[in-house]
């Protein structure tokens, strides 16, 4: 079974502070991990995927298979980063068609 | 290039009724996935259609059914509506099925069952 856990429902930081949104997963095979973001009054959109190993809007995420984690990090948060963030997993092989989402973390960056 | 569109935006139905939600894929995409997002939860996978065939299904009862048309637009049908079906329904389209293809989400249809 595939499962994604985001332990923090809410996260509040000040502008310029580092931010880390936690994501843990459960999957027996080789998963592909994603972070999706939903800004206020906008649709859900892909932020980054582990396979790309890139930094988007200053955010990075490293897949740690030993700890089954895919935490999202940014060294200096900006007010425009305030949004809902979802971690998602896609399985391999026969289950590579569906995304399994966590419950999301609402990030608020205060001025 | 047009994005994913969904209709209607909002819908109110009574328990026991049937509902049809519609999704138009992004131009060039042949795969559509449907998700249910209850309040305070992440999206939950319902099923996926690839080239007009159901390609995979999540843990939803048979009263949730779908269609994909030759132009790759899609419908989600829910029969015998229950109060717990109240949710935001999202569709997402992609170039093809499989993990390497990014899914592009629509704005969703908010269904309220009373």
PDB file of C-alpha atoms in Angstrom:
ATOM      1  CA  UNK A   1       0.000   0.000   0.000  1.00  0.00           C
ATOM      2  CA  UNK A   2       1.087   3.553  -0.669  1.00  0.00           C
ATOM      3  CA  UNK A   3       0.885   6.133   2.086  1.00  0.00           C
ATOM      4  CA  UNK A   4       2.135   9.714   2.459  1.00  0.00           C
ATOM      5  CA  UNK A   5       2.279  11.471   5.805  1.00  0.00           C
ATOM      6  CA  UNK A   6       2.667  15.194   6.330  1.00  0.00           C
ATOM      7  CA  UNK A   7       2.822  15.581  10.095  1.00  0.00           C
ATOM      8  CA  UNK A   8       2.248  19.343  10.192  1.00  0.00           C
ATOM      9  CA  UNK A   9      -1.128  20.725   9.232  1.00  0.00           C
ATOM     10  CA  UNK A  10       0.021  24.305   9.762  1.00  0.00           C
ATOM     11  CA  UNK A  11       3.453  25.908   9.624  1.00  0.00           C
ATOM     12  CA  UNK A  12       4.113  29.564  10.292  1.00  0.00           C
ATOM     13  CA  UNK A  13       7.488  31.295   9.806  1.00  0.00           C
ATOM     14  CA  UNK A  14       8.766  34.816   9.416  1.00  0.00           C
ATOM     15  CA  UNK A  15      10.060  36.209   6.145  1.00  0.00           C
ATOM     16  CA  UNK A  16      13.727  35.380   5.699  1.00  0.00           C
ATOM     17  CA  UNK A  17      13.622  32.389   8.044  1.00  0.00           C
ATOM     18  CA  UNK A  18      14.409  28.866   6.842  1.00  0.00           C
ATOM     19  CA  UNK A  19      11.456  26.598   6.235  1.00  0.00           C
ATOM     20  CA  UNK A  20      11.157  22.826   6.135  1.00  0.00           C
ATOM     21  CA  UNK A  21       7.944  20.999   5.284  1.00  0.00           C
ATOM     22  CA  UNK A  22       8.094  17.388   6.298  1.00  0.00           C
ATOM     23  CA  UNK A  23       6.952  14.422   4.243  1.00  0.00           C
ATOM     24  CA  UNK A  24       7.304  10.725   5.025  1.00  0.00           C
ATOM     25  CA  UNK A  25       6.131   7.907   2.846  1.00  0.00           C
ATOM     26  CA  UNK A  26       5.436   4.214   2.921  1.00  0.00           C
ATOM     27  CA  UNK A  27       5.946   2.147  -0.225  1.00  0.00           C
ATOM     28  CA  UNK A  28       7.624  -1.187  -0.804  1.00  0.00           C
ATOM     29  CA  UNK A  29       8.976  -0.479  -4.297  1.00  0.00           C
ATOM     30  CA  UNK A  30      10.798   2.440  -5.891  1.00  0.00           C
ATOM     31  CA  UNK A  31       8.557   5.476  -5.633  1.00  0.00           C
ATOM     32  CA  UNK A  32       8.638   8.761  -7.402  1.00  0.00           C
ATOM     33  CA  UNK A  33       8.027  11.689  -5.061  1.00  0.00           C
ATOM     34  CA  UNK A  34       6.558  15.097  -5.829  1.00  0.00           C
ATOM     35  CA  UNK A  35       5.689  18.331  -4.126  1.00  0.00           C
ATOM     36  CA  UNK A  36       2.557  20.111  -5.325  1.00  0.00           C
ATOM     37  CA  UNK A  37       1.580  23.641  -4.318  1.00  0.00           C
ATOM     38  CA  UNK A  38      -1.723  25.456  -4.289  1.00  0.00           C
ATOM     39  CA  UNK A  39      -1.621  29.237  -3.948  1.00  0.00           C
ATOM     40  CA  UNK A  40      -4.731  31.097  -2.829  1.00  0.00           C
ATOM     41  CA  UNK A  41      -7.489  30.909  -5.448  1.00  0.00           C
ATOM     42  CA  UNK A  42      -5.270  28.977  -7.868  1.00  0.00           C
ATOM     43  CA  UNK A  43      -5.248  25.387  -8.989  1.00  0.00           C
ATOM     44  CA  UNK A  44      -2.960  22.657  -7.764  1.00  0.00           C
ATOM     45  CA  UNK A  45       0.362  22.709  -9.602  1.00  0.00           C
ATOM     46  CA  UNK A  46       3.568  20.738  -9.576  1.00  0.00           C
ATOM     47  CA  UNK A  47       6.394  22.412  -7.662  1.00  0.00           C
ATOM     48  CA  UNK A  48       9.132  19.830  -8.031  1.00  0.00           C
ATOM     49  CA  UNK A  49       9.820  16.138  -8.432  1.00  0.00           C
ATOM     50  CA  UNK A  50      12.683  14.200  -6.889  1.00  0.00           C
ATOM     51  CA  UNK A  51      13.803  12.716 -10.165  1.00  0.00           C
ATOM     52  CA  UNK A  52      14.628  16.164 -11.546  1.00  0.00           C
ATOM     53  CA  UNK A  53      16.877  17.083  -8.620  1.00  0.00           C
ATOM     54  CA  UNK A  54      16.323  20.770  -9.331  1.00  0.00           C
ATOM     55  CA  UNK A  55      15.577  23.862  -7.288  1.00  0.00           C
ATOM     56  CA  UNK A  56      12.297  25.614  -8.034  1.00  0.00           C
ATOM     57  CA  UNK A  57      11.554  29.046  -6.539  1.00  0.00           C
ATOM     58  CA  UNK A  58      14.404  28.382  -4.108  1.00  0.00           C
ATOM     59  CA  UNK A  59      12.859  25.125  -2.868  1.00  0.00           C
ATOM     60  CA  UNK A  60      14.719  21.827  -2.855  1.00  0.00           C
ATOM     61  CA  UNK A  61      13.773  18.354  -1.712  1.00  0.00           C
ATOM     62  CA  UNK A  62      15.956  15.291  -1.347  1.00  0.00           C
ATOM     63  CA  UNK A  63      14.640  11.772  -1.346  1.00  0.00           C
ATOM     64  CA  UNK A  64      16.021   9.864   1.642  1.00  0.00           C
ATOM     65  CA  UNK A  65      15.185   6.216   1.071  1.00  0.00           C
ATOM     66  CA  UNK A  66      16.658   5.149   4.405  1.00  0.00           C
ATOM     67  CA  UNK A  67      14.347   7.448   6.332  1.00  0.00           C
ATOM     68  CA  UNK A  68      11.570   7.229   3.697  1.00  0.00           C
ATOM     69  CA  UNK A  69      11.364  11.002   3.675  1.00  0.00           C
ATOM     70  CA  UNK A  70      11.107  13.760   1.086  1.00  0.00           C
ATOM     71  CA  UNK A  71      11.212  16.986   3.050  1.00  0.00           C
ATOM     72  CA  UNK A  72      10.833  20.321   1.249  1.00  0.00           C
ATOM     73  CA  UNK A  73      13.277  23.043   2.225  1.00  0.00           C
ATOM     74  CA  UNK A  74      13.953  26.679   1.504  1.00  0.00           C
ATOM     75  CA  UNK A  75      16.702  28.643   3.235  1.00  0.00           C
ATOM     76  CA  UNK A  76      14.952  32.023   3.196  1.00  0.00           C
ATOM     77  CA  UNK A  77      11.145  32.051   3.084  1.00  0.00           C
ATOM     78  CA  UNK A  78       9.298  34.786   1.199  1.00  0.00           C
ATOM     79  CA  UNK A  79       5.745  36.041   1.759  1.00  0.00           C
ATOM     80  CA  UNK A  80       4.752  34.772  -1.685  1.00  0.00           C
ATOM     81  CA  UNK A  81       5.597  31.239  -0.533  1.00  0.00           C
ATOM     82  CA  UNK A  82       2.460  31.244   1.605  1.00  0.00           C
ATOM     83  CA  UNK A  83       0.343  28.415   0.197  1.00  0.00           C
ATOM     84  CA  UNK A  84      -0.883  24.882   0.730  1.00  0.00           C
ATOM     85  CA  UNK A  85       1.789  22.263   0.030  1.00  0.00           C
ATOM     86  CA  UNK A  86       1.082  18.628  -0.743  1.00  0.00           C
ATOM     87  CA  UNK A  87       3.582  15.821  -0.903  1.00  0.00           C
ATOM     88  CA  UNK A  88       2.641  13.069  -3.356  1.00  0.00           C
ATOM     89  CA  UNK A  89       3.925   9.654  -4.358  1.00  0.00           C
ATOM     90  CA  UNK A  90       3.679   7.638  -7.547  1.00  0.00           C
ATOM     91  CA  UNK A  91       4.428   3.954  -7.397  1.00  0.00           C
ATOM     92  CA  UNK A  92       6.396   1.926  -9.876  1.00  0.00           C
ATOM     93  CA  UNK A  93       5.316  -0.843 -12.190  1.00  0.00           C
ATOM     94  CA  UNK A  94       1.621  -1.598 -12.139  1.00  0.00           C
ATOM     95  CA  UNK A  95       0.717   1.281  -9.838  1.00  0.00           C
ATOM     96  CA  UNK A  96       2.561   4.028 -11.676  1.00  0.00           C
ATOM     97  CA  UNK A  97      -0.607   5.684 -12.865  1.00  0.00           C
ATOM     98  CA  UNK A  98      -1.902   7.242  -9.674  1.00  0.00           C
ATOM     99  CA  UNK A  99      -0.729   9.907  -7.281  1.00  0.00           C
ATOM    100  CA  UNK A 100      -1.135   9.331  -3.547  1.00  0.00           C
ATOM    101  CA  UNK A 101      -1.244  12.628  -1.678  1.00  0.00           C
ATOM    102  CA  UNK A 102      -0.601  13.599   1.905  1.00  0.00           C
ATOM    103  CA  UNK A 103      -3.104  15.762   3.748  1.00  0.00           C
ATOM    104  CA  UNK A 104      -1.107  18.905   3.099  1.00  0.00           C
ATOM    105  CA  UNK A 105       0.650  21.595   5.107  1.00  0.00           C
ATOM    106  CA  UNK A 106      -0.528  25.191   5.087  1.00  0.00           C
ATOM    107  CA  UNK A 107       2.536  27.424   5.101  1.00  0.00           C
ATOM    108  CA  UNK A 108       2.154  31.009   6.234  1.00  0.00           C
ATOM    109  CA  UNK A 109       5.103  33.369   5.855  1.00  0.00           C
ATOM    110  CA  UNK A 110       4.665  36.428   8.032  1.00  0.00           C
ATOM    111  CA  UNK A 111       6.217  39.818   7.180  1.00  0.00           C
TER     112      UNK A 111
ATOM    113  CA  UNK B   1      -2.566  25.927 -25.512  1.00  0.00           C
ATOM    114  CA  UNK B   2      -5.598  25.739 -23.221  1.00  0.00           C
ATOM    115  CA  UNK B   3      -5.419  24.330 -19.721  1.00  0.00           C
ATOM    116  CA  UNK B   4      -7.651  21.788 -18.013  1.00  0.00           C
ATOM    117  CA  UNK B   5     -11.197  23.008 -17.551  1.00  0.00           C
ATOM    118  CA  UNK B   6     -13.991  21.570 -15.431  1.00  0.00           C
ATOM    119  CA  UNK B   7     -17.722  22.161 -15.261  1.00  0.00           C
ATOM    120  CA  UNK B   8     -19.743  23.043 -13.392  1.00  0.00           C
ATOM    121  CA  UNK B   9     -17.850  25.073 -10.802  1.00  0.00           C
ATOM    122  CA  UNK B  10     -20.307  24.356  -8.021  1.00  0.00           C
ATOM    123  CA  UNK B  11     -23.155  21.899  -7.666  1.00  0.00           C
ATOM    124  CA  UNK B  12     -25.697  21.107  -4.978  1.00  0.00           C
ATOM    125  CA  UNK B  13     -27.471  17.763  -5.025  1.00  0.00           C
ATOM    126  CA  UNK B  14     -29.728  15.801  -2.721  1.00  0.00           C
ATOM    127  CA  UNK B  15     -28.827  12.440  -1.204  1.00  0.00           C
ATOM    128  CA  UNK B  16     -29.778   9.613  -3.554  1.00  0.00           C
ATOM    129  CA  UNK B  17     -29.509  11.689  -6.717  1.00  0.00           C
ATOM    130  CA  UNK B  18     -27.033  11.189  -9.535  1.00  0.00           C
ATOM    131  CA  UNK B  19     -24.443  13.691 -10.771  1.00  0.00           C
ATOM    132  CA  UNK B  20     -22.209  14.099 -13.806  1.00  0.00           C
ATOM    133  CA  UNK B  21     -19.053  16.194 -13.709  1.00  0.00           C
ATOM    134  CA  UNK B  22     -17.116  17.159 -16.811  1.00  0.00           C
ATOM    135  CA  UNK B  23     -13.479  17.735 -17.633  1.00  0.00           C
ATOM    136  CA  UNK B  24     -11.730  18.968 -20.760  1.00  0.00           C
ATOM    137  CA  UNK B  25      -8.106  17.897 -21.019  1.00  0.00           C
ATOM    138  CA  UNK B  26      -5.233  20.165 -21.820  1.00  0.00           C
ATOM    139  CA  UNK B  27      -4.570  20.257 -25.549  1.00  0.00           C
ATOM    140  CA  UNK B  28      -2.653  17.177 -26.725  1.00  0.00           C
ATOM    141  CA  UNK B  29      -3.231  15.147 -23.540  1.00  0.00           C
ATOM    142  CA  UNK B  30      -4.762  11.667 -23.846  1.00  0.00           C
ATOM    143  CA  UNK B  31      -4.912  10.688 -20.170  1.00  0.00           C
ATOM    144  CA  UNK B  32      -7.314  11.938 -17.520  1.00  0.00           C
ATOM    145  CA  UNK B  33      -7.269  11.178 -13.805  1.00  0.00           C
ATOM    146  CA  UNK B  34     -10.005  12.029 -11.324  1.00  0.00           C
ATOM    147  CA  UNK B  35      -9.474  12.826  -7.642  1.00  0.00           C
ATOM    148  CA  UNK B  36     -11.787  13.500  -4.712  1.00  0.00           C
ATOM    149  CA  UNK B  37     -10.637  16.067  -2.166  1.00  0.00           C
ATOM    150  CA  UNK B  38     -12.662  16.173   1.035  1.00  0.00           C
ATOM    151  CA  UNK B  39     -12.337  19.195   3.301  1.00  0.00           C
ATOM    152  CA  UNK B  40      -8.991  19.230   5.089  1.00  0.00           C
ATOM    153  CA  UNK B  41      -7.661  16.256   3.135  1.00  0.00           C
ATOM    154  CA  UNK B  42      -5.355  15.750   0.213  1.00  0.00           C
ATOM    155  CA  UNK B  43      -6.723  14.640  -3.144  1.00  0.00           C
ATOM    156  CA  UNK B  44      -7.627  10.953  -3.273  1.00  0.00           C
ATOM    157  CA  UNK B  45      -7.326   9.036  -6.545  1.00  0.00           C
ATOM    158  CA  UNK B  46     -10.615   7.775  -8.008  1.00  0.00           C
ATOM    159  CA  UNK B  47      -9.601   6.418 -11.426  1.00  0.00           C
ATOM    160  CA  UNK B  48      -7.689   7.151 -14.591  1.00  0.00           C
ATOM    161  CA  UNK B  49      -8.655   6.931 -18.244  1.00  0.00           C
ATOM    162  CA  UNK B  50      -6.127   6.424 -20.997  1.00  0.00           C
ATOM    163  CA  UNK B  51      -7.256   6.465 -24.617  1.00  0.00           C
ATOM    164  CA  UNK B  52     -10.897   5.935 -23.608  1.00  0.00           C
ATOM    165  CA  UNK B  53     -10.223   2.912 -21.372  1.00  0.00           C
ATOM    166  CA  UNK B  54     -10.122   2.791 -17.574  1.00  0.00           C
ATOM    167  CA  UNK B  55      -6.460   2.393 -16.732  1.00  0.00           C
ATOM    168  CA  UNK B  56      -6.567   2.074 -12.958  1.00  0.00           C
ATOM    169  CA  UNK B  57      -8.899   2.614 -10.045  1.00  0.00           C
ATOM    170  CA  UNK B  58      -8.629   3.676  -6.412  1.00  0.00           C
ATOM    171  CA  UNK B  59     -10.732   2.509  -3.452  1.00  0.00           C
ATOM    172  CA  UNK B  60     -14.044   3.888  -4.602  1.00  0.00           C
ATOM    173  CA  UNK B  61     -17.292   1.924  -4.969  1.00  0.00           C
ATOM    174  CA  UNK B  62     -18.769   1.087  -8.396  1.00  0.00           C
ATOM    175  CA  UNK B  63     -21.302   3.910  -8.101  1.00  0.00           C
ATOM    176  CA  UNK B  64     -18.358   6.122  -9.114  1.00  0.00           C
ATOM    177  CA  UNK B  65     -17.941   5.609 -12.846  1.00  0.00           C
ATOM    178  CA  UNK B  66     -16.376   7.473 -15.706  1.00  0.00           C
ATOM    179  CA  UNK B  67     -16.060   7.927 -19.413  1.00  0.00           C
ATOM    180  CA  UNK B  68     -13.466   9.309 -21.732  1.00  0.00           C
ATOM    181  CA  UNK B  69     -14.439  10.497 -25.175  1.00  0.00           C
ATOM    182  CA  UNK B  70     -12.509  10.394 -28.482  1.00  0.00           C
ATOM    183  CA  UNK B  71     -11.483  14.031 -27.981  1.00  0.00           C
ATOM    184  CA  UNK B  72     -10.096  12.919 -24.576  1.00  0.00           C
ATOM    185  CA  UNK B  73     -12.562  14.946 -22.537  1.00  0.00           C
ATOM    186  CA  UNK B  74     -13.977  13.016 -19.622  1.00  0.00           C
ATOM    187  CA  UNK B  75     -16.960  12.607 -17.328  1.00  0.00           C
ATOM    188  CA  UNK B  76     -17.232  11.441 -13.741  1.00  0.00           C
ATOM    189  CA  UNK B  77     -20.604  10.009 -12.786  1.00  0.00           C
ATOM    190  CA  UNK B  78     -21.691   9.346  -9.229  1.00  0.00           C
ATOM    191  CA  UNK B  79     -24.914   7.456  -8.545  1.00  0.00           C
ATOM    192  CA  UNK B  80     -26.924   7.240  -5.325  1.00  0.00           C
ATOM    193  CA  UNK B  81     -25.184  10.242  -3.805  1.00  0.00           C
ATOM    194  CA  UNK B  82     -24.300  10.107  -0.123  1.00  0.00           C
ATOM    195  CA  UNK B  83     -23.570  12.975   2.240  1.00  0.00           C
ATOM    196  CA  UNK B  84     -19.896  11.894   2.370  1.00  0.00           C
ATOM    197  CA  UNK B  85     -19.589  12.482  -1.377  1.00  0.00           C
ATOM    198  CA  UNK B  86     -19.517  16.209  -0.641  1.00  0.00           C
ATOM    199  CA  UNK B  87     -16.059  17.260  -1.779  1.00  0.00           C
ATOM    200  CA  UNK B  88     -13.996  19.045  -4.382  1.00  0.00           C
ATOM    201  CA  UNK B  89     -13.575  16.853  -7.460  1.00  0.00           C
ATOM    202  CA  UNK B  90     -10.416  17.425  -9.438  1.00  0.00           C
ATOM    203  CA  UNK B  91      -9.441  16.153 -12.808  1.00  0.00           C
ATOM    204  CA  UNK B  92      -5.905  16.119 -14.103  1.00  0.00           C
ATOM    205  CA  UNK B  93      -4.680  15.460 -17.613  1.00  0.00           C
ATOM    206  CA  UNK B  94      -1.309  14.252 -18.833  1.00  0.00           C
ATOM    207  CA  UNK B  95       0.408  13.444 -22.119  1.00  0.00           C
ATOM    208  CA  UNK B  96       0.191   9.735 -21.342  1.00  0.00           C
ATOM    209  CA  UNK B  97      -0.092   7.350 -18.455  1.00  0.00           C
ATOM    210  CA  UNK B  98       2.942   6.510 -16.338  1.00  0.00           C
ATOM    211  CA  UNK B  99       5.112   8.101 -13.735  1.00  0.00           C
ATOM    212  CA  UNK B 100       7.194  10.344 -15.969  1.00  0.00           C
ATOM    213  CA  UNK B 101       4.246  12.361 -17.234  1.00  0.00           C
ATOM    214  CA  UNK B 102       3.270  15.433 -15.275  1.00  0.00           C
ATOM    215  CA  UNK B 103      -0.403  15.749 -14.373  1.00  0.00           C
ATOM    216  CA  UNK B 104      -1.985  19.165 -14.917  1.00  0.00           C
ATOM    217  CA  UNK B 105      -4.928  19.872 -12.640  1.00  0.00           C
ATOM    218  CA  UNK B 106      -8.175  21.628 -13.323  1.00  0.00           C
ATOM    219  CA  UNK B 107      -9.782  24.096 -10.903  1.00  0.00           C
ATOM    220  CA  UNK B 108     -12.209  21.512  -9.572  1.00  0.00           C
ATOM    221  CA  UNK B 109     -15.957  21.126  -9.123  1.00  0.00           C
ATOM    222  CA  UNK B 110     -17.302  21.683  -5.623  1.00  0.00           C
ATOM    223  CA  UNK B 111     -20.108  19.161  -4.964  1.00  0.00           C
ATOM    224  CA  UNK B 112     -22.363  19.577  -1.960  1.00  0.00           C
ATOM    225  CA  UNK B 113     -24.777  16.767  -1.084  1.00  0.00           C
ATOM    226  CA  UNK B 114     -27.614  17.671   1.277  1.00  0.00           C
TER     227      UNK B 114
END
